[in-house]
CSV table of C-alpha atoms in Angstrom, one decimal:
chain,number,residue,atom,x,y,z
V,1,UNK,CA,11.2,5.2,-15.0
V,2,UNK,CA,14.0,2.7,-13.6
V,3,UNK,CA,12.4,-0.3,-11.7
V,4,UNK,CA,14.0,-3.1,-9.7
V,5,UNK,CA,11.7,-6.2,-9.6
V,6,UNK,CA,12.2,-8.7,-6.7
V,7,UNK,CA,10.0,-12.0,-7.2
V,8,UNK,CA,11.1,-15.6,-6.7
V,9,UNK,CA,8.9,-17.2,-9.4
V,10,UNK,CA,10.8,-17.0,-12.6
V,11,UNK,CA,7.9,-16.8,-14.9
V,12,UNK,CA,6.1,-14.0,-13.1
V,13,UNK,CA,9.4,-12.1,-12.7
V,14,UNK,CA,10.1,-12.3,-16.4
V,15,UNK,CA,6.5,-11.4,-17.2
V,16,UNK,CA,6.7,-8.3,-15.2
V,17,UNK,CA,10.0,-7.3,-16.5
V,18,UNK,CA,8.6,-7.6,-20.2
V,19,UNK,CA,5.2,-5.9,-19.3
V,20,UNK,CA,7.0,-2.9,-17.7
V,21,UNK,CA,9.3,-2.4,-20.6
V,22,UNK,CA,6.3,-2.7,-22.9
V,23,UNK,CA,4.8,0.3,-21.2
V,24,UNK,CA,8.2,2.2,-21.8
V,25,UNK,CA,9.8,1.5,-18.5
V,26,UNK,CA,13.5,0.3,-17.8
V,27,UNK,CA,13.9,-2.9,-15.6
V,28,UNK,CA,17.2,-2.1,-14.1
V,29,UNK,CA,17.2,-5.6,-12.4
V,30,UNK,CA,15.0,-8.5,-11.7
V,31,UNK,CA,16.1,-10.5,-8.8
V,32,UNK,CA,14.6,-13.7,-6.7
V,33,UNK,CA,15.5,-12.9,-3.2
V,34,UNK,CA,15.7,-10.3,-0.6
V,35,UNK,CA,19.6,-10.0,-0.4
V,36,UNK,CA,19.8,-9.5,-4.1
V,37,UNK,CA,16.9,-7.0,-3.9
V,38,UNK,CA,19.0,-5.0,-1.4
V,39,UNK,CA,22.1,-5.1,-3.6
V,40,UNK,CA,20.5,-4.4,-6.7
V,41,UNK,CA,18.9,-1.1,-5.4
V,42,UNK,CA,22.2,-0.1,-4.2
V,43,UNK,CA,23.8,-0.6,-7.5
V,44,UNK,CA,21.1,0.7,-9.9
V,45,UNK,CA,19.4,3.4,-7.7
V,46,UNK,CA,16.0,2.9,-9.2
V,47,UNK,CA,13.0,5.2,-9.1
V,48,UNK,CA,10.7,2.3,-7.7
V,49,UNK,CA,10.9,-1.1,-6.5
V,50,UNK,CA,8.3,-3.7,-7.0
V,51,UNK,CA,8.6,-6.6,-4.5
V,52,UNK,CA,6.9,-9.8,-3.4
V,53,UNK,CA,6.6,-10.6,0.4
V,54,UNK,CA,7.6,-14.1,0.5
V,55,UNK,CA,11.0,-14.9,-1.0
V,56,UNK,CA,14.0,-17.1,-0.4
V,57,UNK,CA,15.8,-17.9,1.8
V,58,UNK,CA,12.8,-18.5,4.5
V,59,UNK,CA,9.7,-17.9,2.3
V,60,UNK,CA,8.1,-15.8,5.1
V,61,UNK,CA,8.3,-12.0,5.0
V,62,UNK,CA,11.8,-11.4,3.6
V,63,UNK,CA,10.6,-9.1,0.8
V,64,UNK,CA,8.6,-6.8,3.0
V,65,UNK,CA,11.5,-6.7,5.6
V,66,UNK,CA,13.7,-5.8,2.8
V,67,UNK,CA,11.5,-3.0,1.6
V,68,UNK,CA,11.4,-1.6,5.1
V,69,UNK,CA,15.1,-1.6,5.2
V,70,UNK,CA,15.2,0.2,1.9
V,71,UNK,CA,13.0,2.9,3.0
V,72,UNK,CA,15.0,3.5,6.1
V,73,UNK,CA,18.1,3.8,3.9
V,74,UNK,CA,16.2,6.1,1.4
V,75,UNK,CA,12.8,7.4,2.5
V,76,UNK,CA,12.2,8.7,-1.0
V,77,UNK,CA,12.5,5.3,-2.7
V,78,UNK,CA,9.1,4.5,-4.0
V,79,UNK,CA,7.9,0.7,-3.2
V,80,UNK,CA,5.1,-1.2,-4.6
V,81,UNK,CA,4.3,-4.8,-2.8
V,82,UNK,CA,2.9,-7.2,-5.0
V,83,UNK,CA,1.8,-10.2,-3.3
V,84,UNK,CA,-0.7,-13.0,-2.7
V,85,UNK,CA,-0.8,-12.4,0.8
V,86,UNK,CA,-1.3,-9.7,3.5
V,87,UNK,CA,1.7,-9.9,5.9
V,88,UNK,CA,0.2,-8.2,8.7
V,89,UNK,CA,3.2,-7.8,11.1
V,90,UNK,CA,5.0,-5.4,8.8
V,91,UNK,CA,2.4,-4.2,6.2
V,92,UNK,CA,1.2,-1.4,8.5
V,93,UNK,CA,4.7,-0.3,9.4
V,94,UNK,CA,5.7,-0.1,5.8
V,95,UNK,CA,2.5,1.9,5.0
V,96,UNK,CA,3.5,4.3,7.8
V,97,UNK,CA,6.8,5.2,6.3
V,98,UNK,CA,5.2,8.0,4.1
V,99,UNK,CA,4.3,8.6,0.6
V,100,UNK,CA,5.4,6.6,-2.4
V,101,UNK,CA,4.1,3.2,-1.0
V,102,UNK,CA,1.9,0.7,-2.5
V,103,UNK,CA,0.3,-2.9,-1.5
V,104,UNK,CA,-1.7,-4.7,-4.0
V,105,UNK,CA,-2.7,-8.4,-4.2
V,106,UNK,CA,-1.9,-10.3,-7.4
V,107,UNK,CA,-5.2,-12.2,-7.6
V,108,UNK,CA,-7.4,-9.1,-7.4
V,109,UNK,CA,-5.4,-7.3,-10.3
V,110,UNK,CA,-7.6,-7.6,-13.3
V,111,UNK,CA,-6.4,-5.1,-15.7
V,112,UNK,CA,-2.9,-4.7,-16.9
V,113,UNK,CA,-2.9,-1.0,-17.6
V,114,UNK,CA,-4.6,-0.4,-14.1
V,115,UNK,CA,-1.5,-2.2,-12.6
V,116,UNK,CA,0.9,0.2,-14.5
V,117,UNK,CA,-1.0,3.3,-13.6
V,118,UNK,CA,-0.8,2.3,-9.8
V,119,UNK,CA,2.9,1.8,-10.3
V,120,UNK,CA,3.2,5.3,-11.8
V,121,UNK,CA,1.2,6.7,-9.0
V,122,UNK,CA,3.5,5.1,-6.5
V,123,UNK,CA,6.5,6.2,-8.2
V,124,UNK,CA,5.2,9.9,-8.3
V,125,UNK,CA,4.8,9.8,-4.5
V,126,UNK,CA,1.2,8.6,-4.3
V,127,UNK,CA,-0.2,5.7,-1.9
V,128,UNK,CA,-2.1,2.9,-3.6
V,129,UNK,CA,-3.4,0.2,-1.2
V,130,UNK,CA,-6.0,-2.6,-2.1
V,131,UNK,CA,-9.1,-2.3,0.0
V,132,UNK,CA,-8.9,-6.1,0.9
V,133,UNK,CA,-5.3,-5.4,2.4
V,134,UNK,CA,-6.9,-2.4,4.5
V,135,UNK,CA,-9.8,-4.8,5.5
V,136,UNK,CA,-7.5,-7.6,6.7
V,137,UNK,CA,-5.5,-5.0,8.8
V,138,UNK,CA,-8.6,-3.7,10.3
V,139,UNK,CA,-9.8,-7.1,11.6
V,140,UNK,CA,-6.8,-7.0,13.9
V,141,UNK,CA,-7.9,-3.8,15.6
V,142,UNK,CA,-9.1,-4.1,19.2
V,143,UNK,CA,-11.4,-1.1,20.2
V,144,UNK,CA,-12.5,1.6,18.3
V,145,UNK,CA,-11.0,4.9,18.9
V,146,UNK,CA,-13.0,6.7,21.4
V,147,UNK,CA,-12.4,10.3,20.2
V,148,UNK,CA,-14.4,9.5,16.8
V,149,UNK,CA,-18.2,10.0,16.6
V,150,UNK,CA,-20.2,7.0,15.2
V,151,UNK,CA,-20.6,9.0,11.9
V,152,UNK,CA,-16.9,9.3,11.8
V,153,UNK,CA,-16.4,5.7,12.1
V,154,UNK,CA,-18.9,4.9,9.4
V,155,UNK,CA,-17.1,7.5,7.2
V,156,UNK,CA,-13.8,5.9,8.1
V,157,UNK,CA,-15.0,2.4,7.4
V,158,UNK,CA,-16.0,3.4,3.8
V,159,UNK,CA,-12.6,5.2,3.5
V,160,UNK,CA,-11.1,1.7,4.3
V,161,UNK,CA,-13.1,0.4,1.4
V,162,UNK,CA,-11.2,2.8,-1.0
V,163,UNK,CA,-14.4,4.9,-1.5
V,164,UNK,CA,-14.2,8.5,-2.9
V,165,UNK,CA,-15.8,11.3,-1.2
V,166,UNK,CA,-18.6,11.4,-3.9
V,167,UNK,CA,-19.2,7.6,-3.2
V,168,UNK,CA,-19.2,8.1,0.6
V,169,UNK,CA,-21.6,10.9,0.3
V,170,UNK,CA,-24.0,8.8,-1.9
V,171,UNK,CA,-23.8,5.8,0.6
V,172,UNK,CA,-24.5,8.1,3.7
V,173,UNK,CA,-27.1,10.3,1.8
V,174,UNK,CA,-25.2,13.4,2.8
V,175,UNK,CA,-23.3,15.9,0.7
V,176,UNK,CA,-19.8,15.8,-0.3
V,177,UNK,CA,-19.2,18.9,1.9
V,178,UNK,CA,-20.3,17.1,4.9
V,179,UNK,CA,-18.1,14.2,4.0
V,180,UNK,CA,-15.1,16.6,3.5
V,181,UNK,CA,-15.9,17.9,7.0
V,182,UNK,CA,-16.2,14.5,8.6
V,183,UNK,CA,-12.9,13.6,7.0
V,184,UNK,CA,-11.1,16.8,8.3
V,185,UNK,CA,-12.4,15.9,11.9
V,186,UNK,CA,-11.0,12.5,11.6
V,187,UNK,CA,-7.6,13.8,10.6
V,188,UNK,CA,-7.6,16.3,13.3
V,189,UNK,CA,-8.8,13.7,16.0
V,190,UNK,CA,-6.1,11.2,15.0
V,191,UNK,CA,-3.4,14.0,15.1
V,192,UNK,CA,-2.3,13.1,11.5
V,193,UNK,CA,0.6,15.2,10.3
V,194,UNK,CA,0.0,17.3,7.2
V,195,UNK,CA,0.5,15.3,4.1
V,196,UNK,CA,-1.1,14.4,0.7
V,197,UNK,CA,-5.0,13.6,1.1
V,198,UNK,CA,-4.6,10.2,-0.3
V,199,UNK,CA,-1.8,9.2,2.1
V,200,UNK,CA,-3.5,10.8,5.0
V,201,UNK,CA,-6.6,8.5,4.3
V,202,UNK,CA,-4.4,5.6,4.6
V,203,UNK,CA,-2.7,6.8,7.9
V,204,UNK,CA,-6.3,7.3,9.2
V,205,UNK,CA,-7.4,3.8,8.6
V,206,UNK,CA,-4.0,2.6,10.2
V,207,UNK,CA,-4.7,4.7,13.2
V,208,UNK,CA,-8.0,3.3,13.5
V,209,UNK,CA,-6.4,-0.2,13.4
V,210,UNK,CA,-4.0,0.5,16.3
V,211,UNK,CA,-7.0,1.6,18.4
């Protein structure tokens, strides 16, 4: 697949490019700031963008705001944010733009192959979010959503940790069928639109955050 990389650190940028090419992907462009990212995507029409959050000129949230702009222009463009930081102002907004979104923290990636597989999932329309990103977003929430039962809150908290249905069932000493029923109830009570289950799990946590 064709990838555009946006990363201001030259060594990391070139390292990512070499890594992805080693796994058979084509790096159409590797740029160092948000304006160049916008231009590169327009010129090369990649399958997926990998972008940092803090880049020139302001080293604040330029990469994430550029990603939002790119998704507004092309909702089907896959975007993987790869950063040292959780930029809370726009992270939730980006995740709510639909499928084909990822947000990973650089210092929590322990295996190169897992990173490439995560990129492949995002490019295929999946949603990949580091549990630490979700936890930091959850810390901003005010009050729990009143429509959810205590057990549904418990299940939702485990979803936020990135747990599978089987793992949640083991943690709560219930069957997987019971977990699936709780998750269906959460989706219904949060009025989530029909979507791929993986992305709806992320949307559920974001709805909990806004509560």
